[in-house]
Amino acid sequence: MLRLINLAVIGALVIGAAWLYEIKYSSTRAAEHVAKLRAEIRRERDAIAALRAEWARLDNPDRIQILARRHLTLKPVETTQFDSLDHLPEKPVEIVPPGSADPIGALIENMVDPEVVTGSVVEPEANH
Amino acid sequence: MSAQTIQPASPPATGLISARRRLVHRLLYGRNVDRGAKARARVLLAIMVFAAVYAVVALRLVMFALVPESHAVRRTGSQDAVATARPDIVDRNGQILATDVRMPSLFGEPRKIIDVDEATELLTAVLPDLESAEVRERLGSRRGFVWLKREIKPQQQQQIHRLGIPGIGFLPENKRVYPNGAEVSHLIGLVNIDNQGIAGMEKWLDGRGLADLHRAGFATDREQKPIALAVDLRVQHALRDELVAAAEKFKAKAAAGLVIDVNTGEILSMVSVPDYDPNNPREANDPTRINRLSTGVFELGSTFKALTIAMALDSGKVTLNSTFDARVPLRYGRFNIHDYHAQHRVMTVPEIFTYSSNIGTARMALALGVEHHKWFLRKLGQLDRLRTELPESAEPLVPKHWGELNTVTIAFGHGLSVAPLQAAMGINALVNGGYLIPPTFMKRTQQEARALATQVIKPETSDKMRYLLRLNAEKGSATKADVKGYYIGGKTGTAEKVIGGRYSKTKVLTTFTAILPADKPRYQIFIILDEPQGLKETFGFSTSGWNAGPTAGKVIARIAPMLGIEPRFDLPPADRLILAKGQ
């Protein structure tokens, strides 16, 4: 009985040791991976910073101004080139309602003013 | 142990000794105790001691396992950046003004070097600007670590690495770069080789605790939040471009300009040429390149009349219709105060302002008295040193004995030297409804500004000042600065410079202040030209209306679209638009 227990304990010990080894090994691997990723992130960040600095240098207004003067015919905006939206002319009234099947008929219909009384049109409210 | 066991047993205790102690004692030493039981007790004791020791070991192991980071962090910390990582500085739109770039630095470990001469020869071949005698001396020393060259190029690092010299290594270091060069020099300042701020906003950053952080070894990462300043790079460029052009055109010794938000005190742009490139620190120490806006103090001339007239109007004793006698020069002691644009008649307050009458303003200040004058200027912050985030500031030069003569001259801007930034702050208060707001280089909202502000003049006086400034641009000395459509108000100033203790007639400092737009001001533009010369096209005049004024006009024409100011052409003249609203 005692021997059986001893054997079981030894077995458990071996399994436990193997399991521990596995965990330890994988955690080391994970830690190395983390360190590698950290270093990579830092390298990338440094590269981004360097590129951003370079971009800012290329974007410098002084440099752009020199280039624009040399290669473009654009000029600074004059105050007279601005206008407000209120000064836009009104959109013209649509003569033909959009999507009508008979545009010419609609046009003629629109031209007829129903209020005008002529010889051929009977006055609408003739109550005299 | 065996010796102890034959000791006489203690008498069966019934006294005060605790039962537990008695039990242990009997188990260990009692003669009549069963030997077997005694042995078991001893074994148990031994087991407990060993268990305790193992528990301590196990606990310690768990502790090590839980905090594995501390080792790694310390190691990379020392390998990494030696120089402080600094937060990026960006303008109000997020454009980078200063950033860190990682650069390798070359070092040597003299104890590990085998052949000093060979190493020196190889290194100087790759880095020609390296002094070979100095390198030999450094590598020949018995020290553990010497810097050979800070901040080398990546290609050079590659070349040296391939040489494979033992005892030579590289450390990555943070180097501060300013992509915009001289464009923002005075404003952001610069850093030294160890990335510590030595001027401008960089120094201010260090003062805010970055230096302590660095000393503690925490500021090595670049994950610090960028600092957003109030400055607008586009405005800064436009202002600098125009000032450089103006300084060249009028052959001025120096030029300076300021764009400040009237309602918040934010400094959108600050330029003082000649300036320096912060990437080249050697230029920064040149005394001719000082920041004339905050580190220099000047007699600002007639621009100061705006303050005098505001004082008179705010006192209630003078109205816009009051008249002052400017028929003859004002005699004071042995001094004669003349008018530059002499009219030889009795003038109203608006006329005094638009003709820039020295006699009129002097009489106005005299009518209120010396004490009132002093009190008003102190209230407007013109007599005390103005402190902003910039570490550089200058104390105004205030006369020690302020008599009536001083009041007479200070009324038209001579005899009191102030920093232009300070004067701009005062003029802001005259036009923004009477709030004195300390200028800042950081972003600030209108609410924050109001919380800091003090009401120094009445809002009605502010309306009148806006009217006077606009009137001056419509038919006074500032007409050449007027850009059609932006409704500018402005005041010129030409101060004679003191050369050898006397006022010079030829060397002048011209100033111009413009407010934009005058009916509801948003920005003030302040321009200074130091010793501009008269030109053929200015008919030989070197007064402000001919040089500083037009320069301000050009600046406004360029920056107003960027600042989102809409041109309006159908506005009535000042007396109908501004005064009618004020009454």
XYZ file of C-alpha atoms in Angstrom:
711
model
C 0.000 0.000 0.000
C 2.700 2.372 1.047
C 4.798 1.472 -1.956
C 1.853 2.210 -4.235
C 1.490 5.637 -2.705
C 5.210 6.249 -3.059
C 5.115 5.247 -6.699
C 2.124 7.497 -7.324
C 3.886 10.397 -5.632
C 7.045 9.842 -7.686
C 4.944 9.702 -10.834
C 3.163 12.900 -9.880
C 6.517 14.487 -9.195
C 7.872 13.588 -12.605
C 4.735 14.812 -14.349
C 4.765 17.972 -12.262
C 8.395 18.629 -13.114
C 7.775 18.105 -16.807
C 4.737 20.355 -16.692
C 6.678 23.038 -14.834
C 9.492 22.800 -17.349
C 7.054 23.226 -20.187
C 5.465 26.280 -18.559
C 8.776 27.795 -17.722
C 10.090 27.241 -21.226
C 7.019 28.684 -22.908
C 7.024 31.677 -20.593
C 10.647 32.348 -21.449
C 9.779 32.133 -25.105
C 6.854 34.489 -24.597
C 9.049 36.921 -22.687
C 11.607 36.884 -25.461
C 8.853 37.479 -27.980
C 7.599 40.418 -25.926
C 11.067 41.892 -25.723
C 11.521 41.465 -29.449
C 8.194 43.099 -30.175
C 9.016 45.947 -27.811
C 12.295 46.552 -29.567
C 10.507 46.421 -32.893
C 7.857 48.876 -31.718
C 10.548 51.224 -30.522
C 12.382 50.946 -33.796
C 9.187 51.618 -35.695
C 8.385 54.601 -33.497
C 11.837 56.016 -34.068
C 11.427 55.505 -37.775
C 8.012 57.205 -37.670
C 9.490 60.109 -35.725
C 12.302 60.466 -38.229
C 9.868 60.364 -41.137
C 7.562 62.854 -39.488
C 10.491 65.187 -38.909
C 11.444 64.813 -42.543
C 7.851 65.458 -43.598
C 7.705 68.569 -41.454
C 10.933 69.764 -43.030
C 9.541 69.214 -46.521
C 6.281 70.853 -45.472
C 8.010 73.963 -44.208
C 6.114 76.992 -45.560
C 9.343 78.726 -46.518
C 10.344 75.830 -48.751
C 6.855 75.507 -50.231
C 6.804 79.232 -50.967
C 10.076 79.048 -52.895
C 8.855 76.037 -54.857
C 5.473 77.632 -55.543
C 7.092 80.823 -56.804
C 9.323 78.850 -59.115
C 6.829 76.380 -60.514
C 3.337 77.798 -60.145
C 1.550 80.812 -61.535
C -0.662 81.123 -58.448
C -0.771 84.373 -56.514
C -1.903 85.253 -52.990
C -5.653 85.702 -52.640
C -6.942 89.261 -53.032
C -9.773 90.469 -50.851
C -11.874 91.080 -53.962
C -11.756 87.401 -54.798
C -13.951 86.547 -51.829
C -17.698 86.698 -51.899
C -20.412 85.517 -49.584
C -23.008 82.901 -50.443
C -25.784 85.500 -50.078
C -24.560 87.126 -53.254
C -25.162 84.002 -55.295
C -28.042 84.562 -57.757
C -31.232 82.645 -57.082
C -31.564 79.306 -58.753
C -33.825 79.812 -61.816
C -37.374 78.488 -61.421
C -37.887 75.192 -63.191
C -40.194 75.745 -66.160
C -40.877 72.084 -66.643
C -41.537 69.954 -63.555
C -38.795 67.323 -63.446
C -39.740 63.858 -64.631
C -42.819 64.839 -66.592
C -43.733 62.540 -69.462
C -44.677 65.303 -71.891
C -42.243 68.239 -71.448
C -43.605 70.325 -74.293
C -47.186 69.909 -73.130
C -46.173 70.873 -69.624
C -44.405 73.928 -71.001
C -47.531 75.107 -72.800
C -49.668 74.366 -69.766
C -47.353 76.503 -67.611
C -47.582 79.400 -70.025
C -51.354 79.575 -69.743
C -52.246 81.906 -66.950
C -55.559 80.770 -65.484
C -56.303 84.167 -63.927
C -56.270 86.104 -67.135
C -59.707 86.813 -68.479
C -59.921 86.990 -72.243
C -62.713 86.644 -74.722
C -62.318 82.896 -74.888
C -61.896 82.360 -71.189
C -64.911 82.722 -68.992
C -64.393 84.792 -65.894
C -64.225 82.234 -63.034
C -66.454 84.033 -60.529
C -69.043 85.627 -62.752
C -71.705 86.605 -60.304
C -73.064 89.764 -61.804
C 21.053 17.346 23.327
C 22.063 14.316 25.303
C 23.498 16.485 28.028
C 20.249 18.276 28.344
C 18.185 15.152 28.632
C 19.794 14.109 31.898
C 19.021 17.376 33.573
C 16.779 17.058 36.587
C 13.191 17.308 35.671
C 11.259 20.326 36.749
C 8.630 19.667 39.359
C 5.169 19.006 38.012
C 4.123 22.509 37.452
C 0.733 23.724 38.405
C 1.721 27.385 38.668
C 1.366 30.317 36.325
C 3.502 28.951 33.475
C 1.364 28.473 30.462
C 0.179 24.980 29.719
C 1.767 24.974 26.290
C 5.247 25.826 27.522
C 4.985 23.217 30.206
C 4.027 20.631 27.637
C 6.982 21.437 25.356
C 9.306 21.434 28.321
C 8.090 18.098 29.542
C 8.232 16.513 26.144
C 11.829 17.553 25.661
C 13.371 17.198 29.068
C 11.032 15.262 31.311
C 12.574 12.071 32.697
C 9.355 10.257 32.943
C 8.353 11.060 29.395
C 8.195 8.193 26.976
C 11.376 8.174 24.852
C 9.417 7.459 21.724
C 7.194 10.441 22.218
C 10.262 12.583 22.908
C 11.928 11.497 19.676
C 8.800 12.175 17.673
C 8.580 15.643 19.117
C 12.158 16.394 18.157
C 11.681 15.113 14.622
C 8.567 17.277 14.347
C 10.549 20.296 15.447
C 13.226 19.606 12.842
C 10.568 19.199 10.155
C 9.012 22.486 11.106
C 12.327 24.335 10.935
C 13.147 22.887 7.527
C 9.643 23.589 6.268
C 9.995 27.187 7.348
C 13.307 27.539 5.484
C 11.847 26.013 2.329
C 8.788 28.211 2.590
C 11.020 31.274 2.639
C 12.921 30.018 -0.409
C 9.703 29.237 -2.260
C 8.203 32.582 -1.425
C 11.261 34.390 -2.653
C 11.112 32.406 -5.903
C 7.484 33.391 -6.391
C 8.453 36.995 -5.810
C 11.169 36.826 -8.421
C 8.782 35.209 -10.841
C 6.175 37.910 -10.300
C 8.455 40.882 -10.989
C 10.740 39.881 -13.840
C 10.263 43.290 -15.516
C 12.425 45.371 -13.237
C 15.619 43.780 -14.496
C 14.802 44.133 -18.156
C 13.698 47.744 -17.809
C 16.847 48.752 -16.035
C 18.993 47.112 -18.647
C 17.311 48.713 -21.649
C 17.142 52.016 -19.785
C 20.876 52.349 -19.625
C 21.419 51.103 -23.173
C 18.797 53.389 -24.552
C 18.589 57.067 -24.784
C 21.150 58.864 -22.736
C 19.804 62.259 -23.611
C 16.308 63.091 -22.411
C 13.415 62.265 -24.610
C 11.405 65.440 -24.945
C 7.778 65.763 -25.937
C 7.168 67.009 -29.454
C 6.169 70.636 -29.786
C 3.416 71.282 -32.311
C 1.669 74.429 -33.458
C -2.043 75.062 -32.987
C -2.867 73.010 -36.091
C -0.629 70.089 -35.172
C 2.327 70.974 -37.399
C 5.570 69.778 -35.857
C 7.833 72.530 -34.591
C 10.270 70.366 -32.634
C 10.692 66.624 -32.409
C 13.153 63.980 -31.284
C 15.087 61.835 -33.731
C 17.229 58.980 -32.510
C 20.856 59.289 -33.520
C 23.773 57.014 -32.670
C 26.598 58.462 -30.589
C 30.096 57.041 -30.656
C 31.842 56.082 -27.421
C 34.980 54.233 -26.430
C 35.979 52.044 -23.504
C 39.720 52.770 -23.151
C 40.385 49.734 -20.961
C 39.216 47.369 -23.661
C 41.149 49.002 -26.490
C 44.163 47.054 -27.669
C 45.874 49.460 -30.035
C 45.041 53.118 -29.427
C 46.949 54.410 -32.464
C 45.290 52.045 -34.878
C 41.841 52.800 -33.476
C 42.474 56.546 -33.749
C 43.652 56.244 -37.321
C 40.682 54.173 -38.416
C 38.165 56.424 -36.686
C 39.527 59.687 -38.049
C 39.472 58.151 -41.527
C 35.697 57.650 -41.250
C 35.007 60.859 -39.322
C 37.281 63.508 -40.809
C 36.093 66.247 -38.438
C 37.381 64.285 -35.470
C 40.549 65.732 -33.899
C 43.041 62.843 -33.919
C 45.160 64.151 -31.016
C 42.080 64.504 -28.867
C 40.827 61.030 -29.760
C 44.217 59.535 -28.937
C 44.282 61.295 -25.600
C 40.769 60.212 -24.721
C 41.320 56.602 -25.731
C 44.691 56.572 -23.963
C 43.134 57.561 -20.650
C 42.446 54.973 -17.950
C 38.779 55.761 -17.730
C 36.059 53.205 -18.286
C 33.979 55.266 -20.713
C 34.633 58.242 -22.970
C 32.438 59.982 -25.545
C 34.147 60.265 -28.896
C 31.487 61.938 -30.980
C 27.872 62.710 -30.253
C 25.276 62.305 -32.977
C 26.874 60.661 -35.966
C 25.112 59.691 -39.172
C 23.713 56.168 -39.630
C 26.047 55.592 -42.605
C 29.041 56.515 -40.473
C 27.813 54.132 -37.807
C 27.717 51.353 -40.404
C 31.247 52.120 -41.582
C 32.696 52.188 -38.077
C 30.833 49.029 -37.182
C 32.454 47.260 -40.142
C 35.916 48.316 -38.991
C 35.375 46.059 -35.993
C 37.547 47.988 -33.543
C 37.297 46.436 -30.057
C 36.222 48.783 -27.281
C 34.312 51.121 -29.607
C 30.548 51.190 -29.415
C 27.424 53.166 -30.129
C 24.631 54.440 -27.942
C 21.408 55.660 -29.493
C 20.629 59.154 -28.282
C 17.704 61.474 -28.768
C 18.557 64.477 -30.838
C 16.237 67.452 -30.987
C 15.458 68.617 -34.485
C 13.599 71.726 -35.596
C 12.229 71.012 -39.065
C 11.196 74.631 -39.583
C 14.624 76.052 -38.910
C 14.747 79.732 -38.145
C 11.017 80.141 -38.664
C 10.053 79.739 -34.996
C 13.444 80.285 -33.387
C 12.808 82.873 -30.665
C 9.538 81.336 -29.745
C 10.521 77.761 -29.034
C 14.140 78.354 -28.181
C 16.592 75.472 -28.297
C 18.292 72.688 -26.348
C 21.875 71.816 -25.555
C 23.684 68.583 -26.516
C 22.138 66.754 -23.544
C 18.657 67.700 -24.752
C 18.046 70.144 -21.938
C 16.180 73.309 -22.840
C 18.308 76.434 -22.662
C 15.979 79.057 -24.139
C 12.411 79.800 -25.136
C 9.584 77.327 -24.685
C 12.086 74.470 -24.470
C 13.440 75.903 -21.257
C 9.942 76.476 -19.984
C 9.191 72.786 -20.608
C 12.139 71.807 -18.432
C 10.984 74.148 -15.729
C 7.673 72.336 -15.674
C 9.215 69.172 -14.236
C 10.721 67.509 -17.283
C 14.194 68.109 -15.867
C 13.297 66.305 -12.634
C 11.745 63.484 -14.611
C 14.942 63.149 -16.569
C 17.098 63.140 -13.499
C 15.015 60.312 -12.090
C 15.584 58.405 -15.333
C 11.983 58.227 -16.482
C 11.994 60.542 -19.458
C 13.578 58.118 -21.906
C 10.486 57.071 -23.757
C 8.926 59.068 -26.508
C 5.409 58.391 -25.360
C 5.068 61.812 -23.824
C 2.149 63.874 -25.053
C 3.010 66.580 -27.578
C 2.788 70.162 -26.378
C 0.489 72.284 -28.530
C 1.392 75.954 -28.622
C -0.872 78.824 -29.625
C 1.386 79.725 -32.518
C 0.157 79.196 -36.070
C 3.018 78.167 -38.322
C 1.406 79.603 -41.457
C 0.890 83.000 -39.828
C 4.383 82.833 -38.400
C 5.815 82.216 -41.836
C 3.820 84.999 -43.485
C 4.832 87.472 -40.796
C 8.487 86.489 -40.951
C 8.546 86.581 -44.723
C 7.125 90.118 -44.788
C 9.421 91.304 -41.996
C 12.530 89.961 -43.708
C 11.415 91.676 -46.919
C 10.677 94.937 -45.051
C 14.000 94.908 -43.201
C 15.761 94.462 -46.523
C 13.707 97.062 -48.372
C 14.025 99.792 -45.751
C 17.574 98.764 -44.819
C 16.469 98.388 -41.205
C 18.827 96.973 -38.595
C 16.123 94.738 -37.248
C 12.431 94.052 -37.562
C 9.973 92.436 -35.234
C 6.338 91.535 -35.372
C 3.616 90.074 -33.243
C 0.179 88.666 -33.975
C -1.869 88.303 -30.835
C -5.462 87.296 -30.226
C -7.209 90.313 -28.743
C -9.738 88.314 -26.758
C -7.639 85.469 -25.377
C -4.094 86.832 -25.261
C -2.823 83.893 -27.333
C 0.303 84.755 -29.290
C -0.280 83.427 -32.783
C 3.007 84.548 -34.105
C 6.109 86.236 -32.845
C 9.041 87.065 -35.061
C 12.165 89.054 -34.417
C 14.671 89.211 -37.250
C 17.606 88.750 -37.368
C 16.892 85.408 -35.769
C 18.752 82.119 -35.616
C 18.365 78.516 -36.626
C 17.806 76.465 -33.462
C 19.500 73.524 -35.206
C 22.681 75.577 -35.080
C 23.019 76.715 -31.447
C 26.110 78.808 -32.090
C 24.035 81.514 -33.807
C 21.728 81.863 -30.815
C 24.303 83.559 -28.615
C 24.825 86.470 -30.987
C 23.583 89.584 -29.095
C 22.197 91.202 -32.262
C 19.763 88.305 -32.554
C 17.885 88.903 -29.315
C 14.142 88.677 -29.191
C 13.193 92.325 -29.493
C 9.607 91.739 -28.458
C 10.126 90.379 -24.982
C 13.835 90.815 -24.194
C 14.217 94.305 -25.597
C 12.666 97.471 -24.184
C 12.003 100.463 -26.405
C 10.459 103.882 -26.386
C 7.560 103.144 -28.677
C 6.705 106.670 -29.787
C 3.242 107.734 -30.881
C 1.761 104.246 -30.581
C 1.765 105.031 -26.888
C -0.611 107.937 -27.507
C -3.393 105.377 -27.729
C -2.845 104.649 -24.025
C -2.776 108.339 -23.115
C -5.993 109.105 -24.977
C -7.685 106.034 -23.515
C -6.686 107.254 -20.060
C -8.167 110.690 -20.767
C -11.413 109.289 -22.176
C -11.751 106.738 -19.373
C -11.334 109.383 -16.660
C -14.585 110.966 -17.806
C -13.017 114.441 -17.783
C -12.335 114.331 -21.511
C -14.822 113.428 -24.226
C -14.362 112.933 -27.947
C -15.510 116.526 -28.456
C -13.064 118.092 -25.980
C -10.557 120.437 -27.550
C -6.909 121.099 -26.788
C -4.772 123.997 -27.868
C -2.077 122.948 -30.330
C -1.480 126.368 -31.872
C 1.995 126.842 -30.521
C 4.652 124.344 -29.429
C 4.353 123.355 -25.786
C 7.136 124.938 -23.750
C 8.253 122.994 -20.776
C 11.324 124.248 -18.977
C 13.975 124.383 -21.637
C 12.132 121.916 -23.826
C 9.874 122.700 -26.733
C 7.360 120.039 -27.698
C 6.601 120.232 -31.407
C 4.166 118.452 -33.641
C 5.459 116.469 -36.558
C 2.340 117.158 -38.625
C 1.792 120.604 -37.073
C -1.695 122.058 -37.657
C -1.326 125.249 -35.536
C -4.899 125.266 -34.303
C -7.190 124.065 -31.569
C -7.855 120.355 -32.100
C -10.497 117.883 -30.983
C -9.551 114.506 -29.540
C -10.052 112.564 -32.822
C -7.944 115.165 -34.630
C -5.191 114.881 -32.039
C -5.182 111.153 -32.624
C -5.254 111.188 -36.418
C -2.697 113.994 -36.761
C -0.689 112.332 -33.991
C -0.307 115.610 -32.122
C 2.381 115.550 -29.428
C 1.191 118.846 -27.999
C -2.399 117.684 -27.738
C -1.621 114.399 -25.991
C 0.872 116.072 -23.666
C -1.738 118.644 -22.641
C -4.250 115.860 -22.146
C -1.910 113.965 -19.805
C -1.021 117.154 -17.931
C -4.701 117.914 -17.406
C -5.067 114.609 -15.531
C -1.881 114.933 -13.518
C 1.238 112.899 -12.922
C -0.212 110.555 -10.326
C -3.204 109.633 -12.443
C -0.912 108.982 -15.407
C 1.341 106.708 -13.357
C -1.611 104.920 -11.796
C -3.189 104.284 -15.192
C -0.026 102.948 -16.805
C 0.600 100.677 -13.825
C -2.967 99.402 -14.088
C -2.311 98.566 -17.726
C 0.823 96.637 -16.759
C 3.235 99.010 -18.473
C 5.454 99.707 -15.452
C 6.134 96.173 -14.211
C 8.013 93.322 -15.791
C 5.720 91.177 -17.878
C 6.236 87.465 -17.363
C 5.006 84.906 -19.855
C 6.006 81.284 -20.407
C 9.149 82.534 -22.138
C 11.981 82.597 -19.620
C 13.444 85.692 -21.237
C 11.823 88.942 -20.201
C 12.943 92.500 -19.611
C 12.038 95.056 -16.994
C 10.625 98.314 -18.378
C 12.827 101.381 -17.901
C 10.725 103.698 -15.750
C 12.068 107.136 -14.800
C 13.142 107.196 -11.144
C 11.765 110.662 -10.506
C 8.591 110.975 -12.477
C 7.809 114.675 -12.777
C 5.528 116.638 -15.062
C 8.134 116.658 -17.817
C 8.178 112.870 -17.743
C 4.400 112.778 -18.019
C 4.590 115.160 -20.962
C 7.053 112.971 -22.885
C 5.619 109.620 -21.844
C 2.241 110.836 -23.084
C 3.597 110.589 -26.633
C 5.824 107.603 -26.058
C 9.240 108.941 -25.107
C 10.949 108.576 -21.738
C 9.425 105.213 -20.848
C 10.845 102.042 -22.391
C 8.648 98.979 -22.380
C 8.820 95.582 -23.996
C 6.694 95.642 -27.180
C 4.827 92.543 -25.977
C 3.802 94.520 -22.924
C 2.534 97.432 -24.998
C 0.576 94.989 -27.178
C -1.078 93.620 -24.054
C -2.086 97.162 -23.051
C -3.453 97.981 -26.501
C -5.432 94.727 -26.478
C -7.157 95.949 -23.341
C -8.067 99.223 -25.072
C -9.949 97.501 -27.864
C -11.370 94.268 -26.449
C -13.844 95.889 -24.079
C -11.351 96.817 -21.409
C -9.966 93.442 -20.314
C -6.273 93.253 -19.508
C -5.287 89.676 -20.420
C -1.750 88.408 -19.857
C -0.329 87.121 -23.156
C 0.371 83.416 -23.463
C 2.119 81.032 -25.834
C -0.198 78.182 -24.908
C -3.693 77.634 -26.229
C -6.383 79.348 -24.233
C -10.128 79.668 -24.619
C -12.036 82.892 -24.245
C -13.575 81.700 -20.968
C -10.146 80.937 -19.494
C -8.933 84.345 -20.617
C -11.911 86.078 -19.016
C -11.175 84.301 -15.737
C -7.631 85.699 -15.777
C -8.552 89.135 -17.025
C -8.995 92.317 -15.054
C -11.255 95.101 -16.254
C -8.987 98.123 -16.646
C -11.090 100.536 -18.696
C -14.809 100.926 -19.300
C -16.338 99.120 -22.290
C -17.537 102.510 -23.629
C -13.976 103.820 -23.635
C -12.974 100.706 -25.547
C -15.630 101.471 -28.196
C -14.265 105.008 -28.533
C -10.703 103.721 -28.905
C -11.787 101.358 -31.667
C -13.467 104.283 -33.382
C -10.312 106.404 -33.123
C -8.113 103.597 -34.447
C -10.446 102.984 -37.376
C -10.703 106.706 -38.073
C -6.928 106.853 -38.201
C -6.898 104.172 -40.883
C -9.639 105.958 -42.832
C -8.112 109.423 -42.880
C -5.142 109.567 -40.510
C -1.581 108.395 -40.502
C -2.466 104.711 -40.941
C -4.148 104.968 -44.362
C -1.287 103.133 -46.069
C -1.863 100.113 -43.864
C -5.539 99.866 -44.700
C -6.381 96.762 -46.668
C -9.718 97.259 -48.349
C -12.291 94.888 -46.981
C -10.757 94.063 -43.609
C -11.800 97.211 -41.729
C -8.461 97.691 -40.050
C -7.780 100.162 -37.293
C -4.263 101.292 -36.552
C -1.825 103.699 -34.983
C 1.613 104.641 -36.164
C 4.537 105.525 -33.986
C 7.956 106.912 -34.773
C 10.340 107.175 -31.853
C 13.634 108.957 -32.120
C 16.372 106.734 -30.793
C 18.671 107.915 -28.071
C 22.188 107.997 -29.480
C 24.870 109.145 -27.062
C 22.361 110.594 -24.618
C 20.471 112.729 -27.146
C 17.497 112.036 -29.349
C 18.679 111.420 -32.874
C 16.801 113.011 -35.745
C 17.839 110.385 -38.273
C 17.843 107.122 -36.354
C 14.316 106.160 -35.527
C 12.357 103.188 -34.338
C 9.042 102.904 -36.121
C 6.140 100.983 -34.695
C 2.702 100.185 -35.933
C -0.218 98.537 -34.259
C -3.207 97.337 -36.203
C -6.426 95.822 -34.989
C -8.391 93.513 -37.187
C -11.276 94.117 -37.735
C -11.872 97.390 -35.935
C -15.595 96.962 -35.287
C -15.196 93.638 -33.503
C -11.486 93.093 -33.004
C -10.052 89.595 -33.122
C -6.357 90.125 -33.701
C -3.749 92.756 -33.102
C -0.729 93.013 -35.359
C 2.252 94.849 -33.949
C 5.201 95.744 -36.188
C 8.529 97.304 -35.253
C 11.293 98.414 -37.598
C 14.612 99.425 -36.101
C 16.347 102.272 -37.951
C 14.535 102.078 -41.294
C 15.896 104.408 -43.970
C 13.962 106.791 -46.157
C 13.642 105.629 -49.765
C 12.897 107.358 -53.031
C 9.453 105.764 -53.137
C 8.715 106.971 -49.599
C 9.900 110.473 -50.623
C 12.750 110.159 -48.147
C 10.448 109.739 -45.179
C 11.387 107.169 -42.583
C 8.339 107.600 -40.378
C 6.107 104.712 -39.448
C 3.296 105.520 -41.863
C 5.705 104.908 -44.736
C 7.346 101.680 -43.605
C 5.913 99.881 -40.575
C 2.345 100.725 -41.604
C 2.494 99.322 -45.137
C 4.350 96.269 -43.801
C 1.481 95.634 -41.414
C -0.926 96.032 -44.329
C 0.914 93.393 -46.324
C 0.988 91.043 -43.352
C -2.741 91.478 -42.818
C -3.532 90.858 -46.473
C -1.674 87.563 -46.201
C -2.824 86.305 -42.816
C -6.459 87.421 -42.723
C -7.631 84.620 -45.079
C -5.749 82.075 -42.943
C -7.362 83.373 -39.785
C -10.810 83.068 -41.304
C -11.622 86.773 -41.473
C -14.174 87.495 -44.123
C -13.659 90.626 -46.228
C -16.600 93.013 -46.106
C -16.941 95.887 -48.526
C -20.259 97.475 -47.694
C -19.354 98.757 -44.217
C -20.115 102.370 -43.287
C -17.318 104.636 -41.977
C -16.178 104.381 -38.375
C -18.352 107.140 -36.884
C -21.497 105.408 -38.059
C -20.522 101.774 -37.418
C -18.595 101.830 -34.155
C -19.732 104.997 -32.422
C -23.425 104.471 -33.119
C -23.175 101.037 -31.544
C -21.359 102.401 -28.520
C -23.939 105.053 -27.729
